[in-house]
Coordinates of C-alpha atoms in Angstrom, one line a residue:
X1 CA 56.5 89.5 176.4
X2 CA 53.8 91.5 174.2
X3 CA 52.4 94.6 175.5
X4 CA 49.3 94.9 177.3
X5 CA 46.9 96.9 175.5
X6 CA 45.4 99.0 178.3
X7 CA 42.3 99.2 176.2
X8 CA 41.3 95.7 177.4
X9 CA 38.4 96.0 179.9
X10 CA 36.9 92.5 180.4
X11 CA 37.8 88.8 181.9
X12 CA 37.3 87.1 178.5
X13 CA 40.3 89.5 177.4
X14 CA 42.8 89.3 179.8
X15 CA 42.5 85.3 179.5
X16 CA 42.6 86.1 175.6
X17 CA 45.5 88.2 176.3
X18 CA 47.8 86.0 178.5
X19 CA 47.1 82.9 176.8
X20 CA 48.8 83.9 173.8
X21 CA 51.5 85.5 175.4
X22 CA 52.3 83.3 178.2
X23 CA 50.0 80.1 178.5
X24 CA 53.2 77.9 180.5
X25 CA 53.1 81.0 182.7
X26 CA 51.5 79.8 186.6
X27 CA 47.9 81.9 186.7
X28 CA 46.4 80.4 190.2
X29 CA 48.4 78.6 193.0
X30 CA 46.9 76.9 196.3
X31 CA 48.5 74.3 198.1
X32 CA 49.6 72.1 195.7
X33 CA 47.7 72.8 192.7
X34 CA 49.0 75.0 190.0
X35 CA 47.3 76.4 186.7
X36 CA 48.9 78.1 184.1
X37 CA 47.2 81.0 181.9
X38 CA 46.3 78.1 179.3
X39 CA 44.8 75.8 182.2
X40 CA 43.1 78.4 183.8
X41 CA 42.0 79.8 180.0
X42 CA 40.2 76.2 179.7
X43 CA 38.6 75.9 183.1
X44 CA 37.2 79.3 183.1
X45 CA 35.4 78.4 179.7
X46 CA 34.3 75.0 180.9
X47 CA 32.6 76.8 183.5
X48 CA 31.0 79.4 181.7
X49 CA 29.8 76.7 179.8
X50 CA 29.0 74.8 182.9
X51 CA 27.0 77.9 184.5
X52 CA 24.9 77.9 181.3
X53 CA 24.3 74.6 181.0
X54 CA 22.6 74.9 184.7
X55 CA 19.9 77.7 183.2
X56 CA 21.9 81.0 184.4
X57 CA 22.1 83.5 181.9
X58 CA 24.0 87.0 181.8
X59 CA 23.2 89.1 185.0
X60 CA 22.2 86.4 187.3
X61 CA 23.4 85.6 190.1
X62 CA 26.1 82.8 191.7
X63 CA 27.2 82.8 195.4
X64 CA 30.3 81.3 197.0
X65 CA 30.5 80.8 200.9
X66 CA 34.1 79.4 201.7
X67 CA 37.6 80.4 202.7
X68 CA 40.0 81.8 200.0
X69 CA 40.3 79.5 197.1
X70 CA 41.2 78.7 193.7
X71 CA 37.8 77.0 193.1
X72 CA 36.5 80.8 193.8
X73 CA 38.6 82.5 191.6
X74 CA 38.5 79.9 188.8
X75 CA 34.4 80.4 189.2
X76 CA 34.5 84.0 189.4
X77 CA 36.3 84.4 186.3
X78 CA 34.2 81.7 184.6
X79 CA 31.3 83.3 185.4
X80 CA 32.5 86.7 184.6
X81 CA 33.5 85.4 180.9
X82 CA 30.0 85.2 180.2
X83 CA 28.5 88.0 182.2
X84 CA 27.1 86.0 185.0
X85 CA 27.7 87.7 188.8
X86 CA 29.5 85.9 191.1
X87 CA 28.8 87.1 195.1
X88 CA 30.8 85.6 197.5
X89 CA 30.3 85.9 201.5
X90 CA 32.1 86.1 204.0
X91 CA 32.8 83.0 205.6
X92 CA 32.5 84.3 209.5
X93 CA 29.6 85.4 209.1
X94 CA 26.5 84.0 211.3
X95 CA 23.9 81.6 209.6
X96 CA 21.0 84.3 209.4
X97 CA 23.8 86.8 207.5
X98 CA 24.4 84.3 205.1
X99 CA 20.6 83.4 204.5
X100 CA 20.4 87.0 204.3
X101 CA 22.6 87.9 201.5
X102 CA 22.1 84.4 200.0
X103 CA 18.1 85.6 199.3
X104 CA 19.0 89.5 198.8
X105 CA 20.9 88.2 195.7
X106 CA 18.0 85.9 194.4
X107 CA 20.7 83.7 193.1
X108 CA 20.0 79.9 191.6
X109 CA 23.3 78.6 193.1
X110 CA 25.3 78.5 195.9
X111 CA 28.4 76.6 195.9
X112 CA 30.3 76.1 199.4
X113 CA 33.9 75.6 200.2
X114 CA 35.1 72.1 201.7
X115 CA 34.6 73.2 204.9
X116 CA 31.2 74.5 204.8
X117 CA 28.9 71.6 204.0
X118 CA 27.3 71.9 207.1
X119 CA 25.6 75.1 205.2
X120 CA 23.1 72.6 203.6
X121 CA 21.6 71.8 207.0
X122 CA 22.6 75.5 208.7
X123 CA 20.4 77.2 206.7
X124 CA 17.8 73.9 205.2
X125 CA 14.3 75.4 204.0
X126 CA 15.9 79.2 204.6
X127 CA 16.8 79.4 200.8
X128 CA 13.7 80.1 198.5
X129 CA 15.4 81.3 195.6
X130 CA 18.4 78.4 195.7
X131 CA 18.1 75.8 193.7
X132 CA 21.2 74.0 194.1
X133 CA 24.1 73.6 196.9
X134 CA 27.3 72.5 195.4
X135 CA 29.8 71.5 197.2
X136 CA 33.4 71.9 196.5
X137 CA 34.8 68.4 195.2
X138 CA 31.2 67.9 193.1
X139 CA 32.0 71.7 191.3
X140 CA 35.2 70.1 190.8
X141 CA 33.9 67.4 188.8
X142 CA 31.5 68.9 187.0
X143 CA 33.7 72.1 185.6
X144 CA 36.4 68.8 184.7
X145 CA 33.3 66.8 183.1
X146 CA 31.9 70.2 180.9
X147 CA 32.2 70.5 177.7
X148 CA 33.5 73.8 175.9
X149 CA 31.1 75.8 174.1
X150 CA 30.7 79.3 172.6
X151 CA 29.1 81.6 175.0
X152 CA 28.5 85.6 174.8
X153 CA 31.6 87.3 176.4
X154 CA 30.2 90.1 178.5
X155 CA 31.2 93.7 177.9
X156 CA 32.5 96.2 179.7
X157 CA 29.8 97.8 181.8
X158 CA 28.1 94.6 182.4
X159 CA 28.1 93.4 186.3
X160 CA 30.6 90.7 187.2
X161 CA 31.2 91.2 190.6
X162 CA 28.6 91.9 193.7
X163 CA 30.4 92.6 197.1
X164 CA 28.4 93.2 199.9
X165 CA 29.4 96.2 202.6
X166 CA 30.5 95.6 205.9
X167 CA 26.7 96.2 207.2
X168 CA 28.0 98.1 210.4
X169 CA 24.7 99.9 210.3
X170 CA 21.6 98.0 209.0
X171 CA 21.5 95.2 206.7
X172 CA 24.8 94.8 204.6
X173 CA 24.3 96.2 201.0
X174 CA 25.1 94.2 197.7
X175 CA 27.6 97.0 195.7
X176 CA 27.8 95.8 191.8
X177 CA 31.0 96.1 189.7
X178 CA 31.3 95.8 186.5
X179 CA 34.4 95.0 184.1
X180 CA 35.2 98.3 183.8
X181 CA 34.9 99.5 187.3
X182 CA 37.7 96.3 188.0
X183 CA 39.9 97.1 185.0
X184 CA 39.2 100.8 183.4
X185 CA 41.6 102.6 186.1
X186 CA 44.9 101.1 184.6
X187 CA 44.3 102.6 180.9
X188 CA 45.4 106.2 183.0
X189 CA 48.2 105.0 184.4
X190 CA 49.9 102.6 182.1
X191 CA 52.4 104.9 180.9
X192 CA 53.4 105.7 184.2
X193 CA 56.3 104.4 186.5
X194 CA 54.3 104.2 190.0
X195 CA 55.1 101.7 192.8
X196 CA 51.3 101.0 192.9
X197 CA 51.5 99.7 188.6
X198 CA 55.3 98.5 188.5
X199 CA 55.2 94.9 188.0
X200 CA 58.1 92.8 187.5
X201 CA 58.0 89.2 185.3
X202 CA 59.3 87.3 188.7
X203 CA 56.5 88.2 191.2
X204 CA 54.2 86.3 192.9
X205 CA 51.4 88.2 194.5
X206 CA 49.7 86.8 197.8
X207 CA 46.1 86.8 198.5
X208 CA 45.5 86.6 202.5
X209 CA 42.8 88.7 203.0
X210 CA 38.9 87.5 202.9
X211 CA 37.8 87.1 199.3
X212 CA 34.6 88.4 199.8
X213 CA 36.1 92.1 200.5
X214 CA 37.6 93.8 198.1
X215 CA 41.0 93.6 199.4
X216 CA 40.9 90.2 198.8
X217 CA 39.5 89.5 195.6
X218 CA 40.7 93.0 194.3
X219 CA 44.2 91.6 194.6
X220 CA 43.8 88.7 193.0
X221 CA 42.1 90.4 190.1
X222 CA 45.5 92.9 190.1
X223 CA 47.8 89.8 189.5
X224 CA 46.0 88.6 186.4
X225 CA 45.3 91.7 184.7
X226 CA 49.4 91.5 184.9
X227 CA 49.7 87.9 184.0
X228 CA 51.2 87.3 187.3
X229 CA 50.3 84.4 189.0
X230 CA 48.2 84.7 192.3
X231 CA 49.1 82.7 195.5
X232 CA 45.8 81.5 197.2
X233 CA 46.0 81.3 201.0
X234 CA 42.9 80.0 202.5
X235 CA 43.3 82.4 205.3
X236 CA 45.5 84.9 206.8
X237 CA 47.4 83.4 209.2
X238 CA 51.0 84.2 210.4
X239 CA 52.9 81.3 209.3
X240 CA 50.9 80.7 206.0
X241 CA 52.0 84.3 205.3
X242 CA 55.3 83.7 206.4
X243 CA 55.8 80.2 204.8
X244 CA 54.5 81.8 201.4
X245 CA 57.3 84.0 201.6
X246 CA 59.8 81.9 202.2
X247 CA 58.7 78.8 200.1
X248 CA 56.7 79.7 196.9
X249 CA 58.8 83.9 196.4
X250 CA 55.8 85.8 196.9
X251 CA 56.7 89.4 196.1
X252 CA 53.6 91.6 197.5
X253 CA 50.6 90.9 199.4
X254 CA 48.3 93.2 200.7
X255 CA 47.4 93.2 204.5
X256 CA 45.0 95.2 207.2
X257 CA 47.2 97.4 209.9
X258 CA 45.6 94.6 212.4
X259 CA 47.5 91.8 210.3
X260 CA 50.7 93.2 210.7
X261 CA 50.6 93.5 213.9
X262 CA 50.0 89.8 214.5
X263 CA 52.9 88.6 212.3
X264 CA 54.9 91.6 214.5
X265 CA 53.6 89.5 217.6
X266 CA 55.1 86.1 216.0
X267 CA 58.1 85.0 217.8
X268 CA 59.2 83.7 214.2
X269 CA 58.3 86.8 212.4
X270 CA 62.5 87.9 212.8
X271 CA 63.8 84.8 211.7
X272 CA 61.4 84.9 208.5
X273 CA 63.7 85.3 205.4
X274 CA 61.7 88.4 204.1
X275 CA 64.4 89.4 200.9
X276 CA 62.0 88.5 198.0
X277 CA 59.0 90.4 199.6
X278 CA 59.0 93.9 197.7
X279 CA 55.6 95.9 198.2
X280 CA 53.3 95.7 201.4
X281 CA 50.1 97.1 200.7
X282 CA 48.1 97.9 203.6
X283 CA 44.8 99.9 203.9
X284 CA 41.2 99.4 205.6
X285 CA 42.4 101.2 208.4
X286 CA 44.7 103.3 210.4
X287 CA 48.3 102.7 210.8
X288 CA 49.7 104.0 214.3
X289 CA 53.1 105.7 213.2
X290 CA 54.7 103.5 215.9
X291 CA 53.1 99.8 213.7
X292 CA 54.9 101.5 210.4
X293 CA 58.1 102.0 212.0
X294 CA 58.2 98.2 213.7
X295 CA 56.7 97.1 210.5
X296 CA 59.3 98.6 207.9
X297 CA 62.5 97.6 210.2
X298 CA 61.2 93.9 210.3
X299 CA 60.3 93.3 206.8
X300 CA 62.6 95.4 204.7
X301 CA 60.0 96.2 202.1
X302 CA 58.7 99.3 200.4
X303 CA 55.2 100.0 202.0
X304 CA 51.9 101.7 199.6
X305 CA 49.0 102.8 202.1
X306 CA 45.8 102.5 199.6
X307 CA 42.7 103.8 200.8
X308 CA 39.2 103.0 199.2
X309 CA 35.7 101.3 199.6
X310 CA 34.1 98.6 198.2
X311 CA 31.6 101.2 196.4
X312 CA 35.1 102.3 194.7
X313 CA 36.1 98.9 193.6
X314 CA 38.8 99.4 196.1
X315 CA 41.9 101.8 195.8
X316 CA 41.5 105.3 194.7
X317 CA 44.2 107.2 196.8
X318 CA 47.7 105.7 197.4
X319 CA 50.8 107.1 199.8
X320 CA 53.6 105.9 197.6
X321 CA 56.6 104.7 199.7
X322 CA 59.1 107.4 199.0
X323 CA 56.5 109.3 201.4
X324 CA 56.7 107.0 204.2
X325 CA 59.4 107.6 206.9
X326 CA 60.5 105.4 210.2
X327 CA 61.3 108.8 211.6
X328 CA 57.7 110.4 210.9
X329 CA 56.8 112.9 208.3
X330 CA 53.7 115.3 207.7
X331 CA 52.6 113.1 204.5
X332 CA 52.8 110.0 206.7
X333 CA 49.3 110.6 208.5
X334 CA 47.7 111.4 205.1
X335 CA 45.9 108.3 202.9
X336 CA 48.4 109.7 200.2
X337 CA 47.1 111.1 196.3
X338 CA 44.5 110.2 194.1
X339 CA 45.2 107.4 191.7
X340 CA 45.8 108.5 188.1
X341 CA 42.1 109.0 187.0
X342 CA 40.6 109.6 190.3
X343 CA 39.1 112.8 190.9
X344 CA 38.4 114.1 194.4
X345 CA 35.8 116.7 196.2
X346 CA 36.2 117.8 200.0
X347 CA 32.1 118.7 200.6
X348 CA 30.5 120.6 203.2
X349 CA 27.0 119.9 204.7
X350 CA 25.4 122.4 202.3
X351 CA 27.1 120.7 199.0
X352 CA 30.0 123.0 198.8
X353 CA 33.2 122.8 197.9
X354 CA 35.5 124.1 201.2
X355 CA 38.3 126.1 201.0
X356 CA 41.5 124.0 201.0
X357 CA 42.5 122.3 204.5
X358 CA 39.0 122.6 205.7
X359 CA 37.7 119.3 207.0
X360 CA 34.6 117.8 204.9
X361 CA 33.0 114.7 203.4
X362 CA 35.4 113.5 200.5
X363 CA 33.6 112.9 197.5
X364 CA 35.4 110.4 194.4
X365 CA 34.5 110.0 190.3
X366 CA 36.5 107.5 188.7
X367 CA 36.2 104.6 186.6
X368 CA 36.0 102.8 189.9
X369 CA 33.1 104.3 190.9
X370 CA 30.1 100.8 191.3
X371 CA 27.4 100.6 188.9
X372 CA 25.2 101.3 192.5
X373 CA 23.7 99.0 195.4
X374 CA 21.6 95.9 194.6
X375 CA 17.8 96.7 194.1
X376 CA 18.3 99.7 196.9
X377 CA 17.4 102.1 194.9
X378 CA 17.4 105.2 197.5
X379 CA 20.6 103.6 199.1
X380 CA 21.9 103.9 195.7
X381 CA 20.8 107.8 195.3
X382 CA 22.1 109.0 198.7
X383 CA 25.4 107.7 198.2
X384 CA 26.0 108.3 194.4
X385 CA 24.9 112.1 193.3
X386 CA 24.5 114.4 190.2
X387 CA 27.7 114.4 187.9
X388 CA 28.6 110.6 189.0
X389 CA 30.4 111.4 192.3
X390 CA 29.8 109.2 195.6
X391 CA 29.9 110.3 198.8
X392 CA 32.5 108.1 200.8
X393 CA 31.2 109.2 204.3
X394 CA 34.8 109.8 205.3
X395 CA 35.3 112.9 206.5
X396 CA 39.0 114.7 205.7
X397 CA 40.6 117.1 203.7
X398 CA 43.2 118.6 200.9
X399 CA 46.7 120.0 201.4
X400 CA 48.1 122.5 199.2
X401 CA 49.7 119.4 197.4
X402 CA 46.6 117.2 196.9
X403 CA 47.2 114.9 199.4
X404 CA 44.5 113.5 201.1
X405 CA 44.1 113.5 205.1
X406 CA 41.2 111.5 206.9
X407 CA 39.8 112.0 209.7
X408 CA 37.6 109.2 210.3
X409 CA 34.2 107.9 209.4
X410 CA 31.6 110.6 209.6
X411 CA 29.4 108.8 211.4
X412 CA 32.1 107.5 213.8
X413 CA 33.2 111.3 214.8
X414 CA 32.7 112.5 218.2
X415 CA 31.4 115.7 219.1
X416 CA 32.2 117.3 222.8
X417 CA 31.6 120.6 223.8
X418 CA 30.9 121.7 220.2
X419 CA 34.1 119.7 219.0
X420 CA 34.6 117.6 216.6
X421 CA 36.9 114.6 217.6
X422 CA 37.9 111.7 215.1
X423 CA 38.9 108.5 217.3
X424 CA 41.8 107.6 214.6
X425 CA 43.4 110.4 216.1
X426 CA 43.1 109.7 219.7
X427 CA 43.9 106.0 219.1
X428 CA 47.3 106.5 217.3
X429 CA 48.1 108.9 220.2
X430 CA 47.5 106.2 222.5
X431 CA 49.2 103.3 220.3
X432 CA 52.2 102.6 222.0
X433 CA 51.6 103.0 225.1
X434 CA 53.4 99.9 226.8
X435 CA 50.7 98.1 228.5
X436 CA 48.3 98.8 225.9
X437 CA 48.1 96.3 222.2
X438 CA 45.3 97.8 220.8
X439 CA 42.8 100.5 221.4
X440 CA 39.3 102.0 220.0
X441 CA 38.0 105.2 220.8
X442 CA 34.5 106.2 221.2
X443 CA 32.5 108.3 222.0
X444 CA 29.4 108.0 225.4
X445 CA 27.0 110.5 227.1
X446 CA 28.1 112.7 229.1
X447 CA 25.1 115.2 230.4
X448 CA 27.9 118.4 230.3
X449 CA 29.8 118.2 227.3
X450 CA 27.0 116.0 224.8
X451 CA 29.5 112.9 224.2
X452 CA 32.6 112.2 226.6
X453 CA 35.9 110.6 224.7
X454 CA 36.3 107.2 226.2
X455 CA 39.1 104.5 225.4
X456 CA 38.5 100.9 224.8
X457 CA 41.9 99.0 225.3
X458 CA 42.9 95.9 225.4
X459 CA 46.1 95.0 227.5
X460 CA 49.3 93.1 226.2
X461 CA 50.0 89.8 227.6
X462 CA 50.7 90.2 231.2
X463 CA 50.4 93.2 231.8
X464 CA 47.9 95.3 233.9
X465 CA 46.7 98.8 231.8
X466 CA 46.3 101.8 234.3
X467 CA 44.0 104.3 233.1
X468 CA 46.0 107.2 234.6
X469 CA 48.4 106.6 232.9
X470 CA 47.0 106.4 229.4
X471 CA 44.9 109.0 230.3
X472 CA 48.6 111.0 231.2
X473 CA 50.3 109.1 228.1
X474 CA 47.6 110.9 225.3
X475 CA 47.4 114.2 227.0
X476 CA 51.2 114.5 226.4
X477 CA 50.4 113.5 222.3
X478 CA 47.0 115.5 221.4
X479 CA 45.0 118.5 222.8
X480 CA 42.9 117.7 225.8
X481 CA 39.2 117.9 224.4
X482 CA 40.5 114.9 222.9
X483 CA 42.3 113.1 225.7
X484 CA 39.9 110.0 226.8
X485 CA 37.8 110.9 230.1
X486 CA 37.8 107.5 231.0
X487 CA 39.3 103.8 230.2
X488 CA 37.8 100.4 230.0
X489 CA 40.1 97.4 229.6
X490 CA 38.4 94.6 226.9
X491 CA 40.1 91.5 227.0
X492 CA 39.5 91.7 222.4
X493 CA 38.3 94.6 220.6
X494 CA 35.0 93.1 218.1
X495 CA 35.5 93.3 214.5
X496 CA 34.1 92.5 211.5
X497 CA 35.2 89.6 209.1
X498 CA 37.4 92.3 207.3
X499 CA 39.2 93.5 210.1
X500 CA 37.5 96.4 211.0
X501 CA 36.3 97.2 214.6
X502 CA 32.5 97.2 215.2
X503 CA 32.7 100.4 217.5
X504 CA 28.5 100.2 217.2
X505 CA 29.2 97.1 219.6
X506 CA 31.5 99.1 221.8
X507 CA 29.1 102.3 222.1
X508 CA 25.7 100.0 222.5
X509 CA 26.0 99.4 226.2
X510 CA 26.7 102.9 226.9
X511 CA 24.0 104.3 224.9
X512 CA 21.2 101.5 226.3
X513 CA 17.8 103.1 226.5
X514 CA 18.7 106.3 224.1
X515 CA 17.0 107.2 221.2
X516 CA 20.1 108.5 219.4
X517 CA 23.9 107.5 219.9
X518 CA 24.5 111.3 220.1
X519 CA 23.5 114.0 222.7

């Protein structure tokens, strides 16, 4: 097979790219549909002539509301052929989110997985700037009746991709990619033989996690840039993950600490024939030391921890797996190095750099970096500043090394008696614990000490969860300003579409009536 030229920065080259080298070669598989590099080569034109056909021109807009599917990423590529953006939302989301992003994004089309038809009715007369709902077999049918015809390619810094932010605080933010924030970070590390860019001819890379978060479609953008084919699943579930293993060879799939805990909880997960899998990524959130070690006995693979944000067009820092340990290391509780081409800054409140191991805001510059935040100007310049860094609001530091340590979320850190408290900390200190499955720490008023620590757990099956003794279990694991003051028991833990957990949910009742969720 020919070389990749890591100068090749759009869509419309990769296709060029693979089609010559491997057009037999499977591009996109879901259920039982298949499409080689020359199929999908063809489709992705037809719908870029499609898309143009229907009046949209380069930088407007197209949205997809459905589960994981080859439709989307056939569309996506299409569209991003001939510059057009495609936005896709998450599926979970309540009808007034998606009639929110749907008119934030003043697109002319929405197209709608099969199972989301109801959307027409959901959300009738909510859609000013819509012009057409198309549903998933009439999309089929058209892209199969279009015509090829020559179109513009887009370019490298034109926008191809719009995902909007989790919207923990506020409305949810559009953040625009472009080619060369998707593709530009491989050129540095081409030459390289890292876990995170060693690709093998044989694999088979899974995509289980939401396609409107970066961890979903990011991954499915990884295997074609490599001319690997992508195996769709619809959603993450145990046994689609666990079939996809066993029946179609998939290789390496990326997952959130939460997901890996519920294949753990499978009672098939240990008689899963796991041999072919090579390379769990996981990211988007801690993983509790205790989760790692479970995890890497049971599946036998190598494990990357990536961190990054959909402002970063996803990973900028990786923890390769020669650093990961069963029996614990220093590295192990770090997010790992920057990427090849990433450049990081630890910042204090005054701009400055700290001294090395001093906790601050991590700043990144990279190729990765987003083009900025749709028509939010200000939103744009607070979180991108002078000499093209943005500010991740992650708060952590540098060891003499350059790995990366985080904390937590800056606005998620707890201060108590003039300490600062990050609840990652407190909640892999409590992880397991044997009555407790999962846990989020926050932070409540307390009239002494400004904000008390308090533990929000959520009990295995069966079991009863004492708050003694977790209380008795974390003081013997971190110092006590950061031992909980006081347990609730939750029978689930809220959390976002991408896995995260909504600790504004968990603080509201607690805070009812303040001005400020801090004292």
């Amino acid at each position: 097979m020919g070389a990749l030229n890591s100068d090749i920065l759009t869509f419309d080259e990769f296709l060029a790219h693979w089609v010559k080298e491997k057009p037999d070669g499977p591009a996109l598989l879901q259920d039982d549909r298949l499409q080689s590099y020359a199929d999908l080569e063809q489709t992705t034109a037809r719908i870029a002539a499609f898309l143009i056909s229907s009046g949209l021109k380069k930088g407007d807009r197209i949205v997809w509301i459905g589960k994981n599917s080859d439709l989307y990423f056939s569309l996506f590529y299409g569209a991003a052929r001939a510059g057009i953006v495609t936005v896709p939302i998450g599926w979970r989301l309540a009808p007034a989110e998606w009639a929110y992003i749907v008119n934030d994004t003043q697109a002319k089309l929405l197209f709608v997985g099969a199972e989301f038809e109801n959307i027409r009715a959901e959300l009738n007369g909510q859609l000013p700037f819509i012009e057409k709902i198309i549903g998933e077999a009439e999309a089929r049918q058209s892209i199969a009746a279009a015509e090829r015809t020559e179109f513009q390619p887009s370019g490298p810094d034109d926008a191809v991709l719009q995902l909007y932010t989790s919207g923990t605080t506020g409305n949810p933010k559009g953040a625009v990619l472009s080619n060369r924030n998707l593709f530009a970070l491989r050129k540095h590390s081409s030459d390289l033989d890292l876990a995170y860019t060693r690709w093998d001819e044989d694999e088979v890379v899974l995509v289980a996690m939401p396609c409107a978060h970066i961890g979903g479609t990011g991954l499915g953008i990884m295997a074609m840039a490599s001319g690997l084919p992508a195996l769709i699943l619809a959603e993450f579930t145990p046994d689609g993950v666990f079939d996809a293993i066993e029946k179609n060879g998939v290789t390496r799939l990326f997952v959130v600490p939460a997901a890996l805990h519920i294949m753990l909880q499978s009672p098939r997960c240990k008689d899963v024939d796991f041999s072919r899998l090579k390379y769990i990524l996981y990211g988007a959130a801690p993983m509790p030391l205790e989760l790692l070690r479970q995890s890497i006995n049971m599946f036998g693979a190598e494990f990357i921890q990536v961190y990054g944000m959909t402002e970063t067009t996803g990973s900028i820092i990786m923890l390769p797996p020669e650093d990961h340990d069963p029996k614990g290391n220093r590295r192990m509780r770090s997010a790992g190095k920057p990427l090849p081409g990433v450049e990081i800054r630890i910042v204090g409140d005054e701009g400055e750099d700290v001294a090395m191991g001093d906790v601050g805001e991590i700043w990144t510059r990279s190729s990765n970096n987003m083009i900025g935040y749709w028509n939010l100007t200000e939103a744009t310049e607070k979180t991108m500043v002078d000499g093209g860094w943005i500010k991740t609001g992650d708060a952590g530091y540098l060891d003499e090394d350059g790995y990366v340590f985080i904390h937590d979320r800056v606005k998620d850190m707890i201060i108590s008696g003039g300490e600062n408290v990050y609840p990652a900390e407190v909640e892999s200190a409590i992880f397991g614990h044997p009555d407790v499955l999962e846990v989020a720490v926050i932070g409540v008023p307390d009239d002494k000490w400004g904000e008390a620590v308090k533990a929000v757990c959520v009990p295995k099956p069966g079991a009863t969860i004492d708050p003694d003794t977790v209380i008795a279990w974390a003081r013997e694991r971190i110092a006590g300003f950061k031992v909980p003051r006081s347990i609730d028991t939750i029978a689930a833990l809220p959390r976002n579409a991408s896995g995260k957990i909504l600790r504004k949910d968990l603080r509201a009742p607690y805070w009812e009536g303040r001005d400020r969720q801090v004292n």
